[in-house]
């Protein structure tokens, strides 16, 4: 079960550290850091049910405005 | 003796069917003399059926094409009587290595345990595979092959399918009780029947270069992400017989397929990998895109689709030809039983359910690999690069690196032909699983002992006596002395009295802790669609 109750002992310290690792980065560089961070944390959590709940909450309320590079085909 | 199978041209010969006063009847017509059609024909012929194999051309595969043949395929080739030739000629490999830029990030052994007759993979040009299958087919009098015979139209009838066949001498017609359409990705039969294969295509292009050279790379699968010699793209290297090396270069969607095929474009790419002084010749070059797709159903009445005609995958994972060979052996024994009147025609529906599920498994794996190799948006690219970066020092990330999850046979878990376990078992040999090999005394192998046909595999000091049943059933008894290394008992979680019912395609369909002829009879009825 995904814990959405307060769980960080020092929330402001955490938030400052999160911003600090993105300091002076281009959006592309920031994306790389975020991707690594998500992978490291996901493995640490390990519980697929929790991860799915977190993924679902993260995606909530966003209507796709882009398009993936695949094509539907009929042969 | 060396045969250049790629250059062989076969004679069109006029058949008496072409001037027959009445429509000639054939129990099975297989369309397409590729690996899948040839394997189907051989399997049917080995169970004593007369098979007509039609091919619209008069030659074997042009180019090396499918080169990776998996352990299960080799075991099927063993049963079809041509496994040794394949393995003797092929390059055996078990190890895959993945590099990111210059660094090795991950390696995987596809067969980490001993006690198997066949390796995880051999690499062998498709024209050799077809050539060896064709030689085997030629030794079976039940098989007739007609080259330059193209199926132009099909008409369903109550008692069969009427085929209109085009030849250099004009058209003729025949009647087939069943048709196996193994006529490839563009399947003219699928089109003629107004059917389609649907799925996803990927926006990427790949260059295949087959290069002839002397090189000292090991017989392993090498995959590079973003190597210095081909920046921002991936490269795959495989060894083939006759000093041929397969190199796949990812080109990206914007590459011009006509330009990229030209030697002046290909040679510098190969040189960048091998070094500027490398001596090599280009043997075969092709630029391709790929799709993951399948037909909604593989059985349409008396016409059954197999191989690329029924489903397609991206090449990463070697799941195309290998799954086609598994289609072939799945349909062959079922058709044989139906045509001999030993099973109802509804047995053929289990081909559909089992092989559609297998196709979905292959498509899933192949799509996941392609999504890793060809990121479809900026986020997937960022995660891919993050995985490769973390893989250097974080063990968990190496498990996420996906350069292809290589072909494994499907376990037919939900098959209606399975009898559910009533007794407790551990391990992999669940009903629906492909039987695992194990070494036996005197250099024999378990799968060789199983052979084809329905087999009762019994573990114990003495063979049980099976009363006569409607379906022919062979009993293979494995004594503790036969199983000198104990691996058969371990792999089958066997104790004295353990009994497995094995299908003709060597998949498990039932198992018990003790032999009970009534339970066997019921499971056999179920496995032949009569339960």
Coordinates of C-alpha atoms in Angstrom, one line a residue:
Chain A
X1 CA 0.0 0.0 0.0
X2 CA 1.4 3.4 -1.0
X3 CA 2.1 5.6 2.0
X4 CA 0.9 9.1 1.2
X5 CA 0.9 10.2 4.9
X6 CA 3.9 12.3 6.1
X7 CA 6.9 10.0 6.2
X8 CA 9.9 12.4 5.9
X9 CA 11.5 13.4 9.1
X10 CA 12.7 16.8 7.7
X11 CA 10.6 17.7 4.7
X12 CA 12.3 21.0 4.0
X13 CA 15.7 19.4 4.0
X14 CA 14.5 16.7 1.6
X15 CA 13.0 19.3 -0.8
X16 CA 16.1 21.4 -0.7
X17 CA 18.3 18.3 -1.5
X18 CA 15.9 17.4 -4.4
X19 CA 16.3 20.8 -5.9
X20 CA 20.0 20.9 -5.3
X21 CA 20.7 17.9 -7.5
X22 CA 19.0 19.8 -10.4
X23 CA 20.8 23.0 -10.0
X24 CA 22.1 24.6 -13.2
X25 CA 21.0 21.7 -15.3
X26 CA 19.4 21.9 -18.7
X27 CA 15.9 20.3 -19.0
X28 CA 17.6 17.3 -20.8
X29 CA 20.2 16.9 -18.0
X30 CA 17.5 17.2 -15.4
X31 CA 15.5 14.5 -17.1
X32 CA 18.5 12.2 -16.9
X33 CA 18.9 12.8 -13.2
X34 CA 15.2 12.2 -12.6
X35 CA 15.2 9.0 -14.6
X36 CA 18.2 7.6 -12.5
X37 CA 16.5 8.7 -9.3
X38 CA 13.2 7.0 -10.2
X39 CA 15.0 3.8 -11.1
X40 CA 17.1 3.8 -7.9
X41 CA 14.0 4.5 -5.7
X42 CA 11.8 2.0 -7.5
X43 CA 14.3 -0.8 -6.9
X44 CA 14.6 0.2 -3.3
X45 CA 10.9 0.0 -2.8
X46 CA 10.7 -3.3 -4.8
X47 CA 7.0 -3.8 -4.2
X48 CA 5.2 -3.8 -7.6
X49 CA 1.8 -3.0 -6.1
X50 CA 3.1 0.1 -4.3
X51 CA 5.0 1.1 -7.5
X52 CA 1.9 0.8 -9.6
X53 CA -0.1 2.9 -7.1
X54 CA 2.6 5.6 -7.2
X55 CA 2.7 5.5 -11.1
X56 CA -1.0 5.8 -11.3
X57 CA -1.1 8.8 -8.9
X58 CA 1.8 10.4 -10.8
X59 CA 0.0 10.1 -14.1
X60 CA -3.4 11.3 -12.7
X61 CA -5.0 14.3 -14.4
X62 CA -2.7 14.5 -17.4
X63 CA -4.3 14.2 -20.8
X64 CA -1.8 13.1 -23.4
X65 CA -0.9 15.9 -25.8
X66 CA 2.0 14.1 -27.5
X67 CA 2.4 11.0 -29.7
X68 CA 4.7 8.0 -29.5
X69 CA 6.7 7.0 -32.5
X70 CA 4.8 3.8 -33.4
X71 CA 2.4 3.2 -36.2
X72 CA -0.6 0.9 -36.3
X73 CA -0.4 -1.4 -39.2
X74 CA -2.6 -3.9 -41.1
X75 CA -1.0 -6.4 -43.4
Chain B
X1 CA 30.5 -32.2 -49.4
X2 CA 29.7 -28.5 -49.6
X3 CA 26.4 -27.6 -51.2
X4 CA 25.6 -24.0 -52.0
X5 CA 22.0 -24.2 -51.0
X6 CA 21.4 -20.6 -51.8
X7 CA 22.1 -21.1 -55.5
X8 CA 20.1 -24.3 -56.0
X9 CA 17.3 -24.0 -58.5
X10 CA 14.6 -26.7 -58.5
X11 CA 12.8 -28.0 -61.6
X12 CA 9.2 -27.3 -62.2
X13 CA 7.6 -30.7 -63.2
X14 CA 4.2 -31.3 -64.6
X15 CA 2.0 -33.3 -62.2
X16 CA -0.6 -35.8 -63.3
X17 CA -3.1 -33.7 -61.3
X18 CA -2.8 -31.1 -64.0
X19 CA -4.4 -33.3 -66.6
X20 CA -6.6 -35.4 -64.3
X21 CA -10.2 -35.8 -65.5
X22 CA -11.4 -35.5 -61.9
X23 CA -10.2 -33.2 -59.1
X24 CA -7.2 -34.8 -57.4
X25 CA -7.7 -35.2 -53.6
X26 CA -5.0 -34.5 -51.1
X27 CA -5.3 -34.9 -47.3
X28 CA -3.0 -32.0 -46.6
X29 CA -1.5 -29.3 -48.7
X30 CA 1.2 -27.2 -47.1
X31 CA 1.8 -23.9 -48.9
X32 CA 5.4 -22.4 -48.7
X33 CA 8.6 -24.4 -48.6
X34 CA 10.3 -22.2 -46.0
X35 CA 11.4 -23.6 -42.6
X36 CA 7.9 -23.7 -41.2
X37 CA 6.3 -25.4 -44.3
X38 CA 9.1 -27.9 -44.6
X39 CA 9.0 -28.8 -40.9
X40 CA 5.2 -29.2 -41.0
X41 CA 5.5 -31.5 -44.1
X42 CA 8.2 -33.6 -42.5
X43 CA 6.3 -34.0 -39.2
X44 CA 3.1 -35.0 -41.0
X45 CA 5.0 -37.4 -43.3
X46 CA 6.7 -39.0 -40.2
X47 CA 3.3 -39.9 -38.9
X48 CA 2.5 -41.6 -42.2
X49 CA 0.4 -38.9 -43.9
X50 CA 0.7 -38.1 -47.6
X51 CA 1.7 -34.4 -47.9
X52 CA 1.7 -32.1 -50.9
X53 CA 4.0 -29.1 -50.5
X54 CA 3.5 -26.2 -52.9
X55 CA 6.0 -23.3 -53.4
X56 CA 5.5 -20.3 -55.7
X57 CA 9.3 -20.1 -56.3
X58 CA 12.0 -22.6 -57.2
X59 CA 14.8 -21.7 -54.7
X60 CA 15.5 -21.6 -51.0
X61 CA 16.1 -18.5 -48.9
X62 CA 18.0 -15.7 -50.6
X63 CA 20.3 -14.3 -47.9
X64 CA 21.0 -15.6 -44.4
X65 CA 17.8 -14.1 -42.9
X66 CA 16.8 -16.0 -39.7
X67 CA 20.1 -17.1 -38.3
X68 CA 19.5 -17.9 -34.6
X69 CA 18.0 -21.3 -33.9
X70 CA 17.1 -22.0 -30.3
X71 CA 17.5 -25.1 -28.2
X72 CA 13.8 -26.1 -28.5
X73 CA 14.0 -25.8 -32.3
X74 CA 17.0 -28.0 -32.3
X75 CA 15.2 -30.6 -30.2
X76 CA 12.3 -30.5 -32.7
X77 CA 14.8 -30.9 -35.6
X78 CA 16.2 -33.9 -33.7
X79 CA 12.7 -35.4 -33.7
X80 CA 12.4 -34.5 -37.4
X81 CA 15.6 -36.4 -38.1
X82 CA 17.9 -33.5 -39.0
X83 CA 19.1 -32.1 -35.7
X84 CA 22.7 -33.4 -36.0
X85 CA 23.4 -31.8 -39.4
X86 CA 22.1 -28.5 -38.1
X87 CA 24.3 -28.5 -35.0
X88 CA 27.3 -29.9 -36.8
X89 CA 27.2 -27.0 -39.3
X90 CA 26.0 -24.3 -37.0
X91 CA 28.0 -22.1 -34.6
X92 CA 27.0 -23.0 -31.1
X93 CA 26.7 -20.2 -28.5
X94 CA 25.3 -19.7 -25.0
X95 CA 26.6 -16.3 -24.0
X96 CA 25.4 -12.8 -24.7
X97 CA 27.3 -9.7 -23.9
X98 CA 26.0 -6.1 -23.8
X99 CA 28.2 -3.1 -24.0
X100 CA 27.4 0.6 -23.4
X101 CA 29.8 2.8 -25.3
X102 CA 33.2 1.1 -24.6
X103 CA 32.2 -0.7 -21.4
X104 CA 30.9 -4.1 -20.9
X105 CA 27.7 -3.7 -18.8
X106 CA 26.0 -7.1 -18.7
X107 CA 26.4 -10.6 -19.9
X108 CA 24.0 -13.5 -19.8
X109 CA 24.4 -17.3 -20.1
X110 CA 21.3 -18.7 -21.7
X111 CA 22.1 -22.3 -20.7
X112 CA 23.9 -22.0 -17.3
X113 CA 23.4 -25.7 -16.4
X114 CA 24.9 -28.8 -17.9
X115 CA 23.0 -32.0 -18.8
X116 CA 21.4 -30.9 -22.0
X117 CA 22.0 -32.4 -25.4
X118 CA 21.5 -29.2 -27.3
X119 CA 23.0 -25.7 -26.7
X120 CA 21.0 -22.6 -26.0
X121 CA 21.4 -21.5 -29.6
X122 CA 23.2 -22.2 -32.9
X123 CA 23.7 -19.6 -35.6
X124 CA 23.1 -21.0 -39.0
X125 CA 22.1 -19.3 -42.3
X126 CA 18.4 -19.9 -43.1
X127 CA 19.4 -21.4 -46.5
X128 CA 21.2 -24.2 -44.7
X129 CA 18.3 -24.8 -42.3
X130 CA 16.0 -25.0 -45.3
X131 CA 18.5 -27.1 -47.3
X132 CA 18.9 -29.7 -44.5
X133 CA 15.1 -29.8 -44.0
X134 CA 14.7 -30.2 -47.7
X135 CA 17.2 -33.1 -47.8
X136 CA 15.3 -34.8 -45.0
X137 CA 11.9 -34.2 -46.8
X138 CA 13.5 -35.8 -49.9
X139 CA 14.1 -39.0 -47.9
X140 CA 10.4 -39.3 -47.1
X141 CA 8.3 -40.8 -49.9
X142 CA 5.1 -39.3 -48.4
X143 CA 6.2 -35.8 -49.3
X144 CA 5.7 -34.4 -52.8
X145 CA 7.1 -30.9 -53.5
X146 CA 5.9 -28.9 -56.5
X147 CA 8.0 -25.9 -57.3
X148 CA 6.7 -22.9 -59.3
X149 CA 3.2 -23.8 -58.1
X150 CA 1.5 -20.7 -56.8
X151 CA -1.9 -20.9 -55.0
X152 CA -4.0 -18.3 -56.8
X153 CA -7.4 -18.9 -55.3
X154 CA -9.1 -20.9 -52.5
X155 CA -12.7 -22.0 -52.4
X156 CA -14.1 -23.6 -49.3
X157 CA -16.3 -26.7 -49.8
X158 CA -18.0 -29.1 -47.3
X159 CA -15.4 -31.8 -47.9
X160 CA -12.3 -29.6 -48.3
X161 CA -10.8 -26.6 -49.9
X162 CA -10.6 -26.3 -53.6
X163 CA -7.2 -24.7 -54.6
X164 CA -6.5 -23.1 -57.9
X165 CA -2.8 -23.4 -58.6
X166 CA -0.8 -21.4 -61.2
X167 CA 2.1 -23.0 -62.9
X168 CA 4.3 -22.0 -65.9
X169 CA 1.9 -24.3 -67.9
X170 CA -1.2 -22.6 -66.7
X171 CA -3.7 -23.3 -63.9
X172 CA -5.1 -26.5 -62.4
X173 CA -7.2 -27.3 -59.5
X174 CA -7.0 -29.7 -56.6
X175 CA -9.0 -30.5 -53.5
X176 CA -7.3 -30.4 -50.1
X177 CA -8.9 -31.7 -46.9
X178 CA -6.7 -29.2 -44.9
X179 CA -4.4 -26.4 -46.0
X180 CA -1.5 -25.2 -43.8
X181 CA -0.6 -21.7 -45.0
X182 CA 3.1 -21.2 -44.2
X183 CA 3.5 -18.7 -47.0
X184 CA 5.4 -16.0 -45.1
X185 CA 4.8 -12.5 -43.7
X186 CA 3.1 -11.2 -46.9
X187 CA 1.0 -14.4 -47.0
X188 CA -0.9 -14.4 -50.4
X189 CA -3.3 -16.9 -48.9
X190 CA -4.2 -14.5 -46.0
X191 CA -4.8 -11.8 -48.6
X192 CA -6.8 -14.1 -50.9
X193 CA -9.1 -15.0 -48.0
X194 CA -9.6 -11.3 -47.1
X195 CA -7.9 -11.7 -43.7
X196 CA -5.4 -9.4 -42.1
X197 CA -2.6 -9.3 -39.5
X198 CA -2.7 -6.3 -37.2
X199 CA -0.3 -4.7 -34.8
X200 CA 2.4 -2.0 -34.3
X201 CA 5.2 -0.9 -36.5
X202 CA 8.3 0.8 -35.1
X203 CA 9.8 4.0 -36.4
X204 CA 13.3 2.8 -36.9
X205 CA 15.5 1.2 -39.6
X206 CA 18.2 -1.4 -39.4
X207 CA 20.9 -2.4 -41.7
X208 CA 22.0 -6.0 -41.9
X209 CA 25.4 -6.6 -43.3
X210 CA 26.7 -10.2 -43.7
X211 CA 30.4 -9.9 -43.9
X212 CA 32.9 -12.6 -44.9
X213 CA 36.1 -12.4 -43.0
X214 CA 38.5 -14.2 -40.7
X215 CA 38.0 -12.7 -37.2
X216 CA 38.8 -13.8 -33.7
X217 CA 35.6 -12.6 -32.0
X218 CA 34.3 -15.4 -29.8
X219 CA 31.1 -17.3 -30.7
X220 CA 28.9 -15.1 -28.5
X221 CA 26.1 -12.5 -29.1
X222 CA 27.5 -9.0 -28.8
X223 CA 25.3 -6.0 -28.5
X224 CA 26.4 -2.4 -28.2
X225 CA 24.4 0.6 -27.1
X226 CA 25.9 3.8 -28.4
X227 CA 29.3 2.5 -29.3
X228 CA 32.1 4.9 -30.4
X229 CA 32.1 3.3 -33.9
X230 CA 28.4 4.0 -34.4
X231 CA 27.3 6.8 -32.0
X232 CA 23.8 7.2 -30.7
X233 CA 22.6 3.9 -32.2
X234 CA 23.0 0.2 -31.4
X235 CA 24.9 -2.6 -33.1
X236 CA 24.5 -6.4 -32.9
X237 CA 27.2 -8.9 -33.9
X238 CA 26.7 -12.7 -34.5
X239 CA 29.0 -15.3 -35.9
X240 CA 27.8 -17.6 -38.6
X241 CA 29.4 -20.7 -40.3
X242 CA 31.7 -20.3 -43.3
X243 CA 33.5 -17.2 -41.7
X244 CA 30.4 -15.1 -42.1
X245 CA 29.6 -12.4 -39.5
X246 CA 26.2 -10.8 -39.1
X247 CA 26.3 -7.2 -38.2
X248 CA 23.0 -5.3 -37.5
X249 CA 23.4 -1.5 -37.4
X250 CA 20.5 0.6 -36.1
X251 CA 20.1 3.6 -38.5
X252 CA 17.1 5.6 -37.2
X253 CA 13.9 6.4 -38.9
X254 CA 15.4 9.2 -41.2
X255 CA 17.8 6.9 -42.9
X256 CA 17.3 6.4 -46.6
X257 CA 16.9 2.7 -47.2
X258 CA 18.1 2.8 -50.9
X259 CA 21.2 4.8 -50.1
X260 CA 22.1 2.8 -47.0
X261 CA 22.1 -0.4 -49.0
X262 CA 24.9 0.8 -51.2
X263 CA 28.4 -0.7 -50.6
X264 CA 30.0 2.8 -50.4
X265 CA 27.7 3.5 -47.4
X266 CA 27.9 0.0 -45.8
X267 CA 31.7 -0.5 -46.0
X268 CA 32.7 2.5 -43.9
X269 CA 30.2 1.4 -41.2
X270 CA 31.8 -2.1 -41.1
X271 CA 35.3 -0.6 -41.1
X272 CA 34.4 1.6 -38.1
X273 CA 33.6 -1.6 -36.2
X274 CA 36.5 -3.8 -37.4
X275 CA 39.3 -1.3 -37.8
X276 CA 40.4 0.5 -41.0
X277 CA 42.8 -2.3 -42.1
X278 CA 40.3 -5.1 -41.7
X279 CA 39.9 -7.4 -44.8
X280 CA 36.4 -8.4 -45.5
X281 CA 33.9 -8.9 -48.3
X282 CA 30.2 -8.0 -48.2
X283 CA 28.1 -11.2 -48.6
X284 CA 24.6 -9.8 -48.2
X285 CA 23.1 -6.5 -47.3
X286 CA 19.5 -5.6 -46.4
X287 CA 17.7 -2.6 -44.8
X288 CA 14.6 -3.4 -42.8
X289 CA 11.9 -2.0 -40.6
X290 CA 9.8 -4.2 -38.4
X291 CA 6.5 -4.7 -36.8
X292 CA 4.9 -6.8 -34.1
X293 CA 1.6 -8.1 -35.4
X294 CA -0.7 -11.2 -35.6
X295 CA -3.9 -12.4 -37.1
X296 CA -6.9 -12.5 -34.8
X297 CA -7.2 -16.3 -35.3
X298 CA -4.8 -18.8 -36.8
X299 CA -7.4 -21.4 -37.8
X300 CA -10.0 -20.5 -40.4
X301 CA -12.0 -23.7 -41.0
X302 CA -9.9 -26.0 -43.0
X303 CA -7.1 -23.4 -43.6
X304 CA -4.5 -23.1 -40.8
X305 CA -2.0 -20.3 -40.7
X306 CA 1.5 -20.9 -39.3
X307 CA 4.8 -18.9 -38.9
X308 CA 5.2 -15.4 -40.3
X309 CA 1.9 -15.7 -42.1
X310 CA 0.1 -15.8 -38.8
X311 CA 2.3 -13.5 -36.7
X312 CA 5.3 -11.3 -36.8
X313 CA 7.8 -10.0 -34.3
X314 CA 10.9 -7.7 -34.3
X315 CA 14.1 -9.6 -34.7
X316 CA 15.5 -9.0 -31.2
X317 CA 15.0 -12.2 -29.4
X318 CA 15.0 -14.6 -32.4
X319 CA 11.4 -15.3 -31.9
X320 CA 10.2 -15.4 -35.5
X321 CA 11.5 -18.6 -37.1
X322 CA 11.8 -20.4 -33.8
X323 CA 8.1 -19.8 -33.0
X324 CA 7.2 -20.8 -36.5
X325 CA 8.8 -24.2 -36.0
X326 CA 6.8 -24.6 -32.8
X327 CA 3.7 -23.8 -34.7
X328 CA 4.6 -26.5 -37.2
X329 CA 5.0 -29.2 -34.6
X330 CA 1.8 -28.1 -32.8
X331 CA -0.4 -28.4 -35.8
X332 CA 1.3 -31.5 -37.3
X333 CA 0.3 -34.1 -34.7
X334 CA -3.2 -32.7 -34.4
X335 CA -3.8 -32.7 -38.1
X336 CA -2.5 -36.3 -38.3
X337 CA -4.9 -37.5 -35.6
X338 CA -7.9 -35.7 -37.2
X339 CA -7.1 -37.0 -40.7
X340 CA -6.8 -40.6 -39.4
X341 CA -10.1 -40.2 -37.7
X342 CA -8.6 -40.6 -34.2
X343 CA -9.6 -37.1 -33.0
X344 CA -12.5 -34.7 -33.7
X345 CA -11.7 -31.8 -35.9
X346 CA -12.3 -29.5 -32.9
X347 CA -8.8 -30.6 -31.7
X348 CA -7.5 -28.1 -34.3
X349 CA -9.0 -25.3 -32.3
X350 CA -6.4 -26.0 -29.6
X351 CA -3.8 -25.1 -32.2
X352 CA -5.4 -21.7 -32.4
X353 CA -5.6 -21.2 -28.6
X354 CA -2.2 -22.5 -27.8
X355 CA -0.3 -20.8 -30.6
X356 CA -2.2 -17.5 -30.3
X357 CA -1.2 -17.4 -26.6
X358 CA 2.4 -18.2 -27.7
X359 CA 2.4 -15.5 -30.3
X360 CA 1.2 -13.0 -27.7
X361 CA 4.0 -14.0 -25.4
X362 CA 6.6 -13.6 -28.2
X363 CA 5.1 -10.2 -29.3
X364 CA 5.2 -9.0 -25.6
X365 CA 8.8 -9.9 -25.2
X366 CA 9.8 -8.6 -28.6
X367 CA 7.9 -5.3 -28.1
X368 CA 9.6 -4.8 -24.7
X369 CA 13.0 -5.3 -26.3
X370 CA 12.2 -3.0 -29.1
X371 CA 10.9 -0.3 -26.7
X372 CA 14.3 -0.5 -25.0
X373 CA 16.4 -0.5 -28.2
X374 CA 14.3 2.0 -30.1
X375 CA 12.9 4.4 -27.5
X376 CA 9.6 5.8 -28.8
X377 CA 9.7 9.2 -27.0
X378 CA 12.2 11.3 -25.0
X379 CA 11.2 9.8 -21.7
X380 CA 11.8 6.3 -22.8
X381 CA 15.2 7.4 -24.1
X382 CA 16.0 9.0 -20.8
X383 CA 15.1 5.9 -18.8
X384 CA 17.0 3.7 -21.3
X385 CA 20.2 5.8 -20.9
X386 CA 19.7 5.9 -17.1
X387 CA 19.5 2.1 -17.0
X388 CA 22.7 1.7 -19.0
X389 CA 24.5 4.3 -16.8
X390 CA 23.4 2.7 -13.6
X391 CA 24.2 -0.8 -14.9
X392 CA 27.9 0.0 -14.5
X393 CA 27.8 -0.1 -10.7
X394 CA 24.2 -1.1 -9.7
X395 CA 23.4 -4.8 -10.1
X396 CA 19.7 -4.2 -10.2
X397 CA 19.9 -2.1 -13.4
X398 CA 21.7 -4.9 -15.3
X399 CA 18.5 -6.9 -15.0
X400 CA 16.6 -4.1 -16.7
X401 CA 19.0 -3.9 -19.7
X402 CA 17.0 -5.4 -22.6
X403 CA 18.9 -6.1 -25.8
X404 CA 16.5 -9.0 -26.7
X405 CA 14.9 -11.6 -24.5
X406 CA 15.8 -14.7 -26.4
X407 CA 13.3 -17.3 -27.7
X408 CA 12.0 -19.8 -25.2
X409 CA 9.2 -22.2 -25.9
X410 CA 5.8 -21.4 -24.4
X411 CA 4.2 -23.3 -21.7
X412 CA 0.6 -24.0 -22.7
X413 CA -0.7 -23.2 -19.2
X414 CA -4.4 -22.8 -19.9
X415 CA -4.7 -25.4 -22.6
X416 CA -7.9 -27.4 -22.8
X417 CA -5.7 -30.4 -23.5
X418 CA -4.1 -30.4 -20.1
X419 CA -5.3 -32.4 -17.2
X420 CA -4.9 -30.4 -14.0
X421 CA -2.6 -31.8 -11.3
X422 CA -4.3 -33.9 -8.6
X423 CA -1.0 -34.7 -6.9
X424 CA 1.7 -32.3 -5.5
X425 CA 4.6 -31.5 -7.7
X426 CA 7.5 -29.0 -7.7
X427 CA 9.5 -27.6 -10.6
X428 CA 9.0 -26.6 -14.1
X429 CA 7.3 -29.6 -15.7
X430 CA 3.7 -28.4 -15.2
X431 CA 1.0 -29.5 -17.6
X432 CA 1.6 -27.6 -20.8
X433 CA 5.3 -27.3 -20.4
X434 CA 7.8 -28.4 -23.1
X435 CA 9.5 -31.5 -21.7
X436 CA 13.1 -30.8 -20.5
X437 CA 16.0 -32.9 -21.7
X438 CA 18.2 -34.9 -19.3
X439 CA 21.2 -37.1 -19.8
X440 CA 20.7 -40.9 -19.5
X441 CA 23.0 -43.9 -19.2
X442 CA 25.3 -44.7 -22.2
X443 CA 25.1 -41.3 -23.8
X444 CA 21.4 -41.4 -24.4
X445 CA 19.0 -38.5 -23.8
X446 CA 15.6 -38.3 -22.4
X447 CA 14.1 -36.4 -25.3
X448 CA 15.5 -38.9 -27.7
X449 CA 13.8 -41.7 -25.7
X450 CA 10.5 -39.8 -25.8
X451 CA 10.6 -39.4 -29.6
X452 CA 7.2 -38.5 -31.1
X453 CA 3.7 -39.9 -30.6
X454 CA 1.9 -39.9 -27.2
X455 CA 4.3 -41.3 -24.6
X456 CA 3.9 -42.4 -21.0
X457 CA 7.1 -41.4 -19.2
X458 CA 7.3 -43.6 -16.0
X459 CA 10.0 -43.4 -13.3
X460 CA 10.6 -46.7 -11.5
X461 CA 12.4 -50.0 -11.3
X462 CA 9.9 -51.7 -13.7
X463 CA 7.8 -50.5 -16.6
X464 CA 4.1 -50.4 -16.0
X465 CA 1.8 -52.3 -18.4
X466 CA -0.6 -50.0 -20.2
X467 CA -3.8 -51.7 -21.4
X468 CA -4.6 -51.0 -25.0
X469 CA -6.1 -47.5 -25.6
X470 CA -7.9 -45.8 -28.5
X471 CA -4.8 -43.6 -29.1
X472 CA -1.4 -45.3 -29.6
X473 CA 0.7 -44.8 -26.5
X474 CA 4.3 -45.8 -26.0
X475 CA 5.7 -46.4 -22.5
X476 CA 9.2 -45.2 -21.7
X477 CA 10.4 -46.3 -18.3
X478 CA 13.3 -44.5 -16.6
X479 CA 15.0 -46.7 -14.0
X480 CA 17.4 -45.2 -11.4
X481 CA 20.2 -46.9 -13.4
X482 CA 19.1 -45.1 -16.6
X483 CA 19.1 -41.8 -14.7
X484 CA 22.7 -42.2 -13.6
X485 CA 23.2 -38.5 -12.9
X486 CA 19.8 -38.1 -11.3
X487 CA 19.0 -35.1 -13.4
X488 CA 15.9 -36.6 -15.0
X489 CA 14.4 -37.2 -11.6
X490 CA 15.4 -33.7 -10.4
X491 CA 14.0 -31.9 -13.5
X492 CA 10.7 -33.9 -13.4
X493 CA 10.4 -33.9 -9.6
X494 CA 10.1 -37.7 -9.9
X495 CA 9.9 -40.4 -7.3
X496 CA 9.4 -44.1 -7.9
X497 CA 6.0 -44.4 -9.6
X498 CA 5.9 -40.8 -11.0
X499 CA 4.2 -40.9 -14.4
X500 CA 3.9 -38.2 -17.0
X501 CA 1.8 -38.2 -20.1
X502 CA 3.7 -36.5 -22.9
X503 CA 2.1 -35.2 -26.2
X504 CA 3.6 -35.9 -29.6
X505 CA 5.1 -32.4 -29.6
X506 CA 6.9 -33.3 -26.3
X507 CA 4.7 -31.0 -24.1
X508 CA 3.6 -32.4 -20.8
X509 CA -0.2 -32.8 -20.6
X510 CA -0.7 -34.7 -17.4
X511 CA 1.2 -36.2 -14.5
X512 CA 0.6 -38.4 -11.4
X513 CA 2.5 -39.8 -8.4
X514 CA 1.5 -43.3 -9.4
X515 CA 0.5 -45.1 -12.5
X516 CA -3.3 -45.4 -12.9
X517 CA -4.4 -46.7 -16.3
X518 CA -7.9 -45.2 -16.0
X519 CA -6.5 -41.7 -15.2
X520 CA -4.1 -42.1 -18.2
X521 CA -6.9 -43.1 -20.4
X522 CA -9.0 -40.0 -19.4
X523 CA -6.0 -37.7 -19.8
X524 CA -5.4 -39.2 -23.2
X525 CA -9.0 -38.6 -24.3
X526 CA -8.7 -35.0 -23.0
X527 CA -5.4 -34.4 -24.9
X528 CA -6.9 -35.6 -28.1
X529 CA -10.0 -33.3 -27.8
X530 CA -12.3 -36.1 -26.8
X531 CA -12.5 -35.3 -23.1

